CSV table of C-alpha atoms and ligand atoms in Angstrom, one decimal:
chain,number,residue,atom,x,y,z
A,16,MET,CA,0.0,0.0,0.0
A,17,ALA,CA,1.5,3.4,-1.0
A,18,THR,CA,1.3,5.8,2.0
A,19,PRO,CA,0.1,9.5,1.7
A,20,ASP,CA,2.7,12.1,2.6
A,21,GLY,CA,1.4,15.5,3.6
A,22,PRO,CA,-2.1,17.1,3.2
A,23,ASP,CA,-2.0,17.4,-0.6
A,24,ALA,CA,-0.7,13.9,-1.2
A,25,PRO,CA,-2.7,11.6,-3.4
A,26,PRO,CA,-4.9,9.0,-1.7
A,27,ALA,CA,-3.2,5.7,-0.9
A,28,PHE,CA,-3.6,3.0,-3.5
A,29,ASP,CA,-3.5,-0.8,-2.9
A,30,THR,CA,-1.2,-1.8,-5.8
A,31,SER,CA,-1.1,-5.5,-4.9
A,32,GLN,CA,-4.5,-6.1,-6.5
A,33,PRO,CA,-5.5,-5.3,-10.0
A,34,THR,CA,-8.3,-2.6,-10.5
A,35,ILE,CA,-10.6,-2.2,-13.5
A,36,ALA,CA,-9.3,1.3,-14.3
A,37,ARG,CA,-5.6,0.3,-14.2
A,38,VAL,CA,-6.0,-3.0,-16.1
A,39,TYR,CA,-7.9,-1.1,-18.8
A,40,ASP,CA,-5.2,1.5,-18.8
A,41,ALA,CA,-2.6,-1.3,-19.3
A,42,LEU,CA,-4.6,-2.7,-22.2
A,43,LEU,CA,-4.7,0.7,-23.8
A,44,GLY,CA,-0.9,0.9,-23.5
A,45,GLY,CA,-1.0,3.5,-20.7
A,46,LYS,CA,1.6,4.0,-17.9
A,47,ASP,CA,-0.7,4.5,-14.9
A,48,ASN,CA,-0.7,0.9,-13.8
A,49,PHE,CA,1.2,-1.5,-11.5
A,50,ALA,CA,2.6,-5.1,-11.8
A,51,ALA,CA,-0.7,-6.7,-10.6
A,52,ASP,CA,-2.6,-4.7,-13.3
A,53,ARG,CA,-0.2,-5.7,-16.0
A,54,GLU,CA,-0.8,-9.3,-14.9
A,55,GLY,CA,-4.5,-8.8,-15.2
A,56,ALA,CA,-4.0,-7.3,-18.7
A,57,ALA,CA,-1.8,-10.3,-19.6
A,58,THR,CA,-4.7,-12.6,-18.6
A,59,TYR,CA,-7.0,-10.7,-21.0
A,60,LEU,CA,-4.4,-11.0,-23.8
A,61,LYS,CA,-4.0,-14.7,-23.1
A,62,TYR,CA,-7.7,-15.4,-23.8
A,63,VAL,CA,-8.2,-12.6,-26.3
A,64,PRO,CA,-5.0,-11.6,-28.1
A,65,ASP,CA,-6.7,-8.5,-29.5
A,66,ALA,CA,-8.1,-7.3,-26.2
A,67,GLY,CA,-6.0,-4.1,-26.5
A,68,ARG,CA,-7.7,-3.4,-29.9
A,69,CYS,CA,-11.1,-3.9,-28.3
A,70,ALA,CA,-10.2,-1.3,-25.7
A,71,ILE,CA,-9.0,1.1,-28.4
A,72,GLU,CA,-12.2,0.5,-30.4
A,73,ASN,CA,-14.2,1.3,-27.2
A,74,ARG,CA,-12.4,4.6,-26.8
A,75,GLU,CA,-13.0,5.4,-30.5
A,76,ALA,CA,-16.7,4.6,-30.0
A,77,LEU,CA,-16.7,7.0,-27.0
A,78,VAL,CA,-15.3,9.8,-29.2
A,79,LYS,CA,-17.9,9.0,-32.0
A,80,GLY,CA,-20.7,9.1,-29.5
A,81,VAL,CA,-19.5,12.4,-27.9
A,82,ARG,CA,-19.1,14.0,-31.3
A,83,TYR,CA,-22.7,13.0,-32.2
A,84,LEU,CA,-24.0,14.3,-28.9
A,85,VAL,CA,-22.2,17.7,-29.2
A,86,ARG,CA,-22.5,18.3,-33.0
A,87,THR,CA,-25.8,16.8,-33.9
A,88,ALA,CA,-27.7,16.6,-30.7
A,89,GLY,CA,-26.4,20.0,-29.4
A,90,ILE,CA,-25.5,18.6,-25.9
A,91,ASP,CA,-23.1,20.8,-23.9
A,92,GLN,CA,-23.2,18.9,-20.5
A,93,PHE,CA,-21.8,15.4,-19.8
A,94,LEU,CA,-22.0,13.2,-16.7
A,95,ASP,CA,-19.4,10.5,-17.6
A,96,ILE,CA,-19.6,7.7,-15.0
A,97,GLY,CA,-16.9,5.1,-14.8
A,98,SER,CA,-14.8,7.5,-16.8
A,99,GLY,CA,-11.5,5.6,-16.3
A,100,LEU,CA,-7.9,7.0,-16.2
A,101,PRO,CA,-7.2,9.9,-18.6
A,102,THR,CA,-6.0,8.6,-21.9
A,103,GLN,CA,-5.3,9.9,-25.4
A,104,LYS,CA,-8.6,11.6,-26.2
A,105,ASN,CA,-11.1,12.0,-23.3
A,106,THR,CA,-14.7,13.1,-23.2
A,107,HIS,CA,-13.9,16.7,-22.4
A,108,GLN,CA,-11.4,17.0,-25.2
A,109,ALA,CA,-13.7,15.4,-27.8
A,110,ALA,CA,-16.6,17.7,-26.7
A,111,GLN,CA,-14.6,20.9,-26.2
A,112,GLU,CA,-12.9,20.8,-29.5
A,113,ILE,CA,-16.4,21.1,-31.0
A,114,ASN,CA,-17.9,23.3,-28.3
A,115,PRO,CA,-15.3,24.9,-26.0
A,116,GLU,CA,-18.1,25.8,-23.5
A,117,ALA,CA,-19.1,22.1,-23.0
A,118,LYS,CA,-19.0,21.0,-19.4
A,119,VAL,CA,-17.9,17.5,-18.3
A,120,ALA,CA,-18.2,15.9,-14.9
A,121,TYR,CA,-16.1,12.7,-14.6
A,122,VAL,CA,-17.1,10.2,-11.9
A,123,ASP,CA,-15.2,7.1,-11.0
A,124,ASN,CA,-15.0,5.0,-7.9
A,125,ASP,CA,-11.3,4.3,-8.3
A,126,PRO,CA,-9.4,7.2,-6.5
A,127,ILE,CA,-6.5,6.9,-8.9
A,128,VAL,CA,-8.7,8.4,-11.5
A,129,LEU,CA,-9.1,11.5,-9.4
A,130,ALA,CA,-5.4,11.8,-8.7
A,131,HIS,CA,-4.5,11.7,-12.4
A,132,GLY,CA,-7.5,13.6,-13.5
A,133,ARG,CA,-6.7,16.6,-11.3
A,134,ALA,CA,-3.3,17.0,-12.9
A,135,LEU,CA,-4.8,16.9,-16.4
A,136,LEU,CA,-7.6,19.3,-15.6
A,137,ALA,CA,-5.8,21.8,-13.4
A,138,THR,CA,-6.3,24.6,-16.0
A,139,ASN,CA,-9.7,23.6,-17.2
A,140,ASN,CA,-12.7,25.3,-15.5
A,141,SER,CA,-15.3,23.4,-17.5
A,142,THR,CA,-14.3,19.9,-16.4
A,143,ILE,CA,-14.2,18.2,-13.0
A,144,VAL,CA,-13.4,14.8,-11.7
A,145,VAL,CA,-15.0,13.3,-8.5
A,146,THR,CA,-14.8,10.0,-6.7
A,147,ALA,CA,-18.2,8.5,-6.4
A,148,ASP,CA,-19.9,5.2,-7.0
A,149,LEU,CA,-22.6,4.3,-9.6
A,150,ARG,CA,-24.0,1.8,-7.1
A,151,GLU,CA,-25.0,4.8,-5.0
A,152,PRO,CA,-26.6,7.0,-7.6
A,153,GLN,CA,-28.0,9.4,-5.0
A,154,GLY,CA,-24.4,10.2,-3.9
A,155,ILE,CA,-23.6,11.2,-7.5
A,156,LEU,CA,-26.8,13.3,-7.9
A,157,GLY,CA,-26.2,15.0,-4.5
A,158,ASN,CA,-22.5,15.6,-5.1
A,159,GLU,CA,-21.8,19.3,-4.6
A,160,GLU,CA,-19.1,19.6,-7.3
A,161,VAL,CA,-21.3,17.8,-9.9
A,162,ARG,CA,-24.3,20.1,-9.0
A,163,ALA,CA,-22.1,23.2,-9.2
A,164,LEU,CA,-20.9,22.4,-12.7
A,165,LEU,CA,-23.9,20.8,-14.4
A,166,ASP,CA,-27.3,22.5,-14.7
A,167,PHE,CA,-29.8,19.8,-14.1
A,168,SER,CA,-32.7,21.9,-15.5
A,169,ARG,CA,-31.1,21.5,-19.0
A,170,PRO,CA,-30.3,18.3,-21.0
A,171,ILE,CA,-27.3,16.3,-19.9
A,172,ALA,CA,-25.7,13.3,-21.6
A,173,LEU,CA,-25.2,10.5,-19.1
A,174,MET,CA,-22.3,8.2,-20.2
A,175,ILE,CA,-22.2,4.7,-18.9
A,176,VAL,CA,-19.5,3.5,-21.3
A,177,GLY,CA,-17.7,0.3,-20.6
A,178,ILE,CA,-19.1,-0.3,-17.1
A,179,HIS,CA,-22.2,-2.6,-17.2
A,180,MET,CA,-20.0,-5.6,-17.8
A,181,HIS,CA,-18.5,-5.2,-14.3
A,182,PHE,CA,-21.9,-5.9,-12.7
A,183,ASN,CA,-24.0,-9.0,-13.0
A,184,ASP,CA,-27.8,-8.7,-13.5
A,185,GLU,CA,-28.6,-9.6,-9.9
A,186,GLU,CA,-27.0,-6.3,-8.9
A,187,LYS,CA,-29.6,-4.6,-11.1
A,188,PRO,CA,-27.3,-2.0,-12.6
A,189,ASP,CA,-30.1,-0.6,-14.8
A,190,GLU,CA,-31.9,0.6,-11.7
A,191,TRP,CA,-28.9,2.8,-10.7
A,192,VAL,CA,-28.9,4.2,-14.2
A,193,ARG,CA,-32.7,4.8,-14.0
A,194,THR,CA,-32.3,6.7,-10.7
A,195,ILE,CA,-30.0,9.1,-12.5
A,196,MET,CA,-32.0,9.4,-15.7
A,197,ASN,CA,-35.1,10.2,-13.7
A,198,GLU,CA,-33.3,13.3,-12.5
A,199,LEU,CA,-32.3,14.5,-15.9
A,200,ALA,CA,-34.2,17.1,-18.0
A,201,PRO,CA,-36.2,16.1,-21.1
A,202,GLY,CA,-33.8,16.1,-24.1
A,203,SER,CA,-31.1,14.3,-22.1
A,204,TYR,CA,-29.3,11.3,-23.6
A,205,LEU,CA,-28.0,7.9,-22.3
A,206,PHE,CA,-24.9,6.6,-24.0
A,207,ILE,CA,-23.8,3.0,-23.2
A,208,THR,CA,-21.3,0.4,-24.4
A,209,ASP,CA,-21.2,-3.2,-23.1
A,210,PHE,CA,-19.8,-6.7,-23.8
A,211,VAL,CA,-22.1,-8.7,-26.1
A,212,ASP,CA,-23.0,-12.3,-26.3
A,213,THR,CA,-24.1,-13.5,-29.7
A,214,GLY,CA,-22.8,-17.0,-29.1
A,215,GLU,CA,-19.2,-16.5,-30.3
A,216,PRO,CA,-16.3,-18.3,-28.6
A,217,LEU,CA,-14.2,-15.1,-28.4
A,218,GLN,CA,-17.0,-13.3,-26.5
A,219,LYS,CA,-17.0,-16.1,-24.0
A,220,ALA,CA,-13.2,-16.0,-23.8
A,221,MET,CA,-13.5,-12.2,-22.9
A,222,GLU,CA,-15.8,-13.1,-20.1
A,223,GLN,CA,-13.5,-15.8,-18.9
A,224,ALA,CA,-10.5,-13.4,-18.9
A,225,GLY,CA,-12.5,-10.8,-16.8
A,226,LEU,CA,-13.7,-13.4,-14.3
A,227,GLU,CA,-10.1,-14.7,-13.9
A,228,SER,CA,-8.3,-11.4,-13.6
A,229,LEU,CA,-10.9,-9.0,-12.0
A,230,GLY,CA,-13.7,-11.3,-10.8
A,231,ASN,CA,-16.2,-9.6,-13.2
A,232,GLY,CA,-16.7,-8.8,-16.9
A,233,TRP,CA,-19.9,-10.6,-18.0
A,234,ILE,CA,-21.3,-10.7,-21.5
A,235,ARG,CA,-25.0,-10.1,-22.4
A,236,THR,CA,-27.3,-10.7,-25.3
A,237,PRO,CA,-28.1,-7.7,-27.6
A,238,GLU,CA,-31.6,-7.8,-26.4
A,239,ARG,CA,-30.4,-7.5,-22.8
A,240,ILE,CA,-28.1,-4.6,-23.7
A,241,GLU,CA,-31.1,-2.9,-25.3
A,242,GLN,CA,-32.9,-3.1,-21.9
A,243,HIS,CA,-30.1,-1.0,-20.4
A,244,PHE,CA,-31.8,1.9,-22.3
A,245,LEU,CA,-34.8,1.7,-20.0
A,246,GLY,CA,-37.3,1.8,-22.8
A,247,LEU,CA,-36.1,5.1,-24.1
A,248,PRO,CA,-36.0,5.4,-27.9
A,249,ILE,CA,-32.6,4.4,-29.3
A,250,ILE,CA,-31.3,6.7,-32.0
A,251,PRO,CA,-30.2,5.2,-35.4
A,252,PRO,CA,-28.4,3.0,-36.0
A,253,GLY,CA,-29.6,1.4,-32.8
A,254,VAL,CA,-27.4,-0.9,-30.7
A,255,ASP,CA,-24.6,-2.4,-32.9
A,256,PHE,CA,-21.0,-3.5,-32.9
A,257,LEU,CA,-18.7,-0.6,-32.3
A,258,ALA,CA,-17.1,-0.8,-35.8
A,259,ARG,CA,-20.6,-0.6,-37.4
A,260,TRP,CA,-21.9,2.1,-35.1
A,261,PHE,CA,-21.7,5.6,-36.6
A,262,PRO,CA,-24.4,7.8,-35.0
A,263,GLU,CA,-23.4,10.8,-37.1
A,264,ASP,CA,-23.8,8.8,-40.4
A,265,PRO,CA,-26.1,5.9,-39.5
A,266,GLU,CA,-26.9,5.2,-43.2
A,267,GLY,CA,-23.2,5.5,-44.3
A,268,ASP,CA,-21.1,2.7,-45.7
A,269,VAL,CA,-20.7,0.5,-42.7
A,270,PRO,CA,-19.0,-2.9,-42.8
A,271,ASP,CA,-21.1,-6.1,-42.9
A,272,ALA,CA,-21.2,-7.7,-39.4
A,273,ASP,CA,-19.8,-10.9,-41.0
A,274,ASP,CA,-16.8,-9.1,-42.4
A,275,LEU,CA,-15.7,-7.9,-38.9
A,276,GLN,CA,-12.8,-9.6,-37.1
A,277,PRO,CA,-14.0,-11.7,-34.2
A,278,TYR,CA,-12.4,-9.1,-31.7
A,279,GLN,CA,-14.6,-6.5,-33.3
A,280,ARG,CA,-17.7,-8.4,-32.3
A,281,ILE,CA,-17.1,-8.2,-28.5
A,282,LEU,CA,-18.6,-4.7,-27.8
A,283,MET,CA,-21.8,-2.9,-28.8
A,284,ALA,CA,-22.8,0.7,-28.4
A,285,GLY,CA,-26.0,2.7,-28.4
A,286,ILE,CA,-27.4,6.1,-27.5
A,287,ALA,CA,-31.0,6.8,-26.4
A,288,LYS,CA,-32.9,10.0,-25.9
A,289,LYS,CA,-35.2,11.0,-23.1
A,290,SER,CA,-38.2,13.0,-24.4
B,322,SAM,N1,-15.6,4.7,-19.6
B,322,SAM,C1,-14.2,4.5,-19.9
B,322,SAM,C2,-14.1,3.9,-21.3
B,322,SAM,O1,-15.1,3.3,-21.8
B,322,SAM,O2,-13.1,4.1,-22.0
B,322,SAM,C3,-13.5,3.6,-18.9
B,322,SAM,C4,-14.1,2.2,-18.9
B,322,SAM,S1,-13.2,1.1,-17.8
B,322,SAM,C5,-13.4,-0.4,-18.5
B,322,SAM,C6,-14.4,1.0,-16.4
B,322,SAM,C7,-14.3,2.1,-15.4
B,322,SAM,O3,-15.5,2.0,-14.5
B,322,SAM,C8,-13.1,2.0,-14.5
B,322,SAM,O4,-12.4,3.2,-14.5
B,322,SAM,C9,-13.6,1.7,-13.2
B,322,SAM,O5,-12.8,2.2,-12.1
B,322,SAM,C10,-15.0,2.3,-13.2
B,322,SAM,N2,-16.0,1.7,-12.3
B,322,SAM,C11,-16.2,0.4,-12.0
B,322,SAM,N3,-17.1,0.3,-11.1
B,322,SAM,C12,-17.6,1.5,-10.8
B,322,SAM,C13,-18.6,2.0,-9.9
B,322,SAM,N4,-19.3,1.2,-9.2
B,322,SAM,N5,-18.8,3.4,-9.8
B,322,SAM,C14,-18.0,4.2,-10.6
B,322,SAM,N6,-17.1,3.8,-11.5
B,322,SAM,C15,-16.8,2.4,-11.6
């Protein structure tokens, strides 16, 4: 356990066990991880040699979704829960390069995200990072920093990108999301990516890797992923594999699902709108 040193020191981190945020960082080729996290990433790569490319495609989908939300949907407020460690292009960068006024509240329950986020955001007045837990949605809704940054009387995009797989259905993750969506103004959006189960061996291998390294990482049928959207209408092209999912050009020239590499059929994305 690393020990804090002085009042401004970062929180202590248990580096002996892998965490989701740090294993994901290792898969993305980042440097904010420790030996146990790299072991966790190695387990993923053992089962799914292209696991790093899956992580990169998930980040690309995040940027595609944010661009749609800012440019096409006119959203200028984001609540990005399970935001992860800062990486190459983050939600605030994707949003603020289109609308410099866009506001982003990052929420993650791993304190290392706060420690690294603060350094990145020191000079950005439109973006904050707080430590809070999706499993306690009222804590996020009542968080003073979140409330000070985001105007809940206007539309907000809620991002739950790459988190559902870390909870099994018995925990009822959709209910935590519903609690937050209920507080958002009409015109708000819900943006989700999740691991999918269409019966392919590599999808099952991804689940096995997660269970072995982190104790979670379940896959779900596309029908079950659609239920994450709480009955809200899903914008075109609906819920689809990341490489086929282009919300800014849903009728464009997308690859046939059968032409995708098996690793490209592990994650799906979608965005729904609250009216
Ligand atoms: N959203 C980013 C993306 O898609 O690139 C990061 C995804 S990463 C796979 C999942 C993130 O969710 C991690 O940073 C982890 O710490 C965070 N997380 C896991 N459980 C959480 C919870 N209960 N509350 C908030 N964040 C959580």
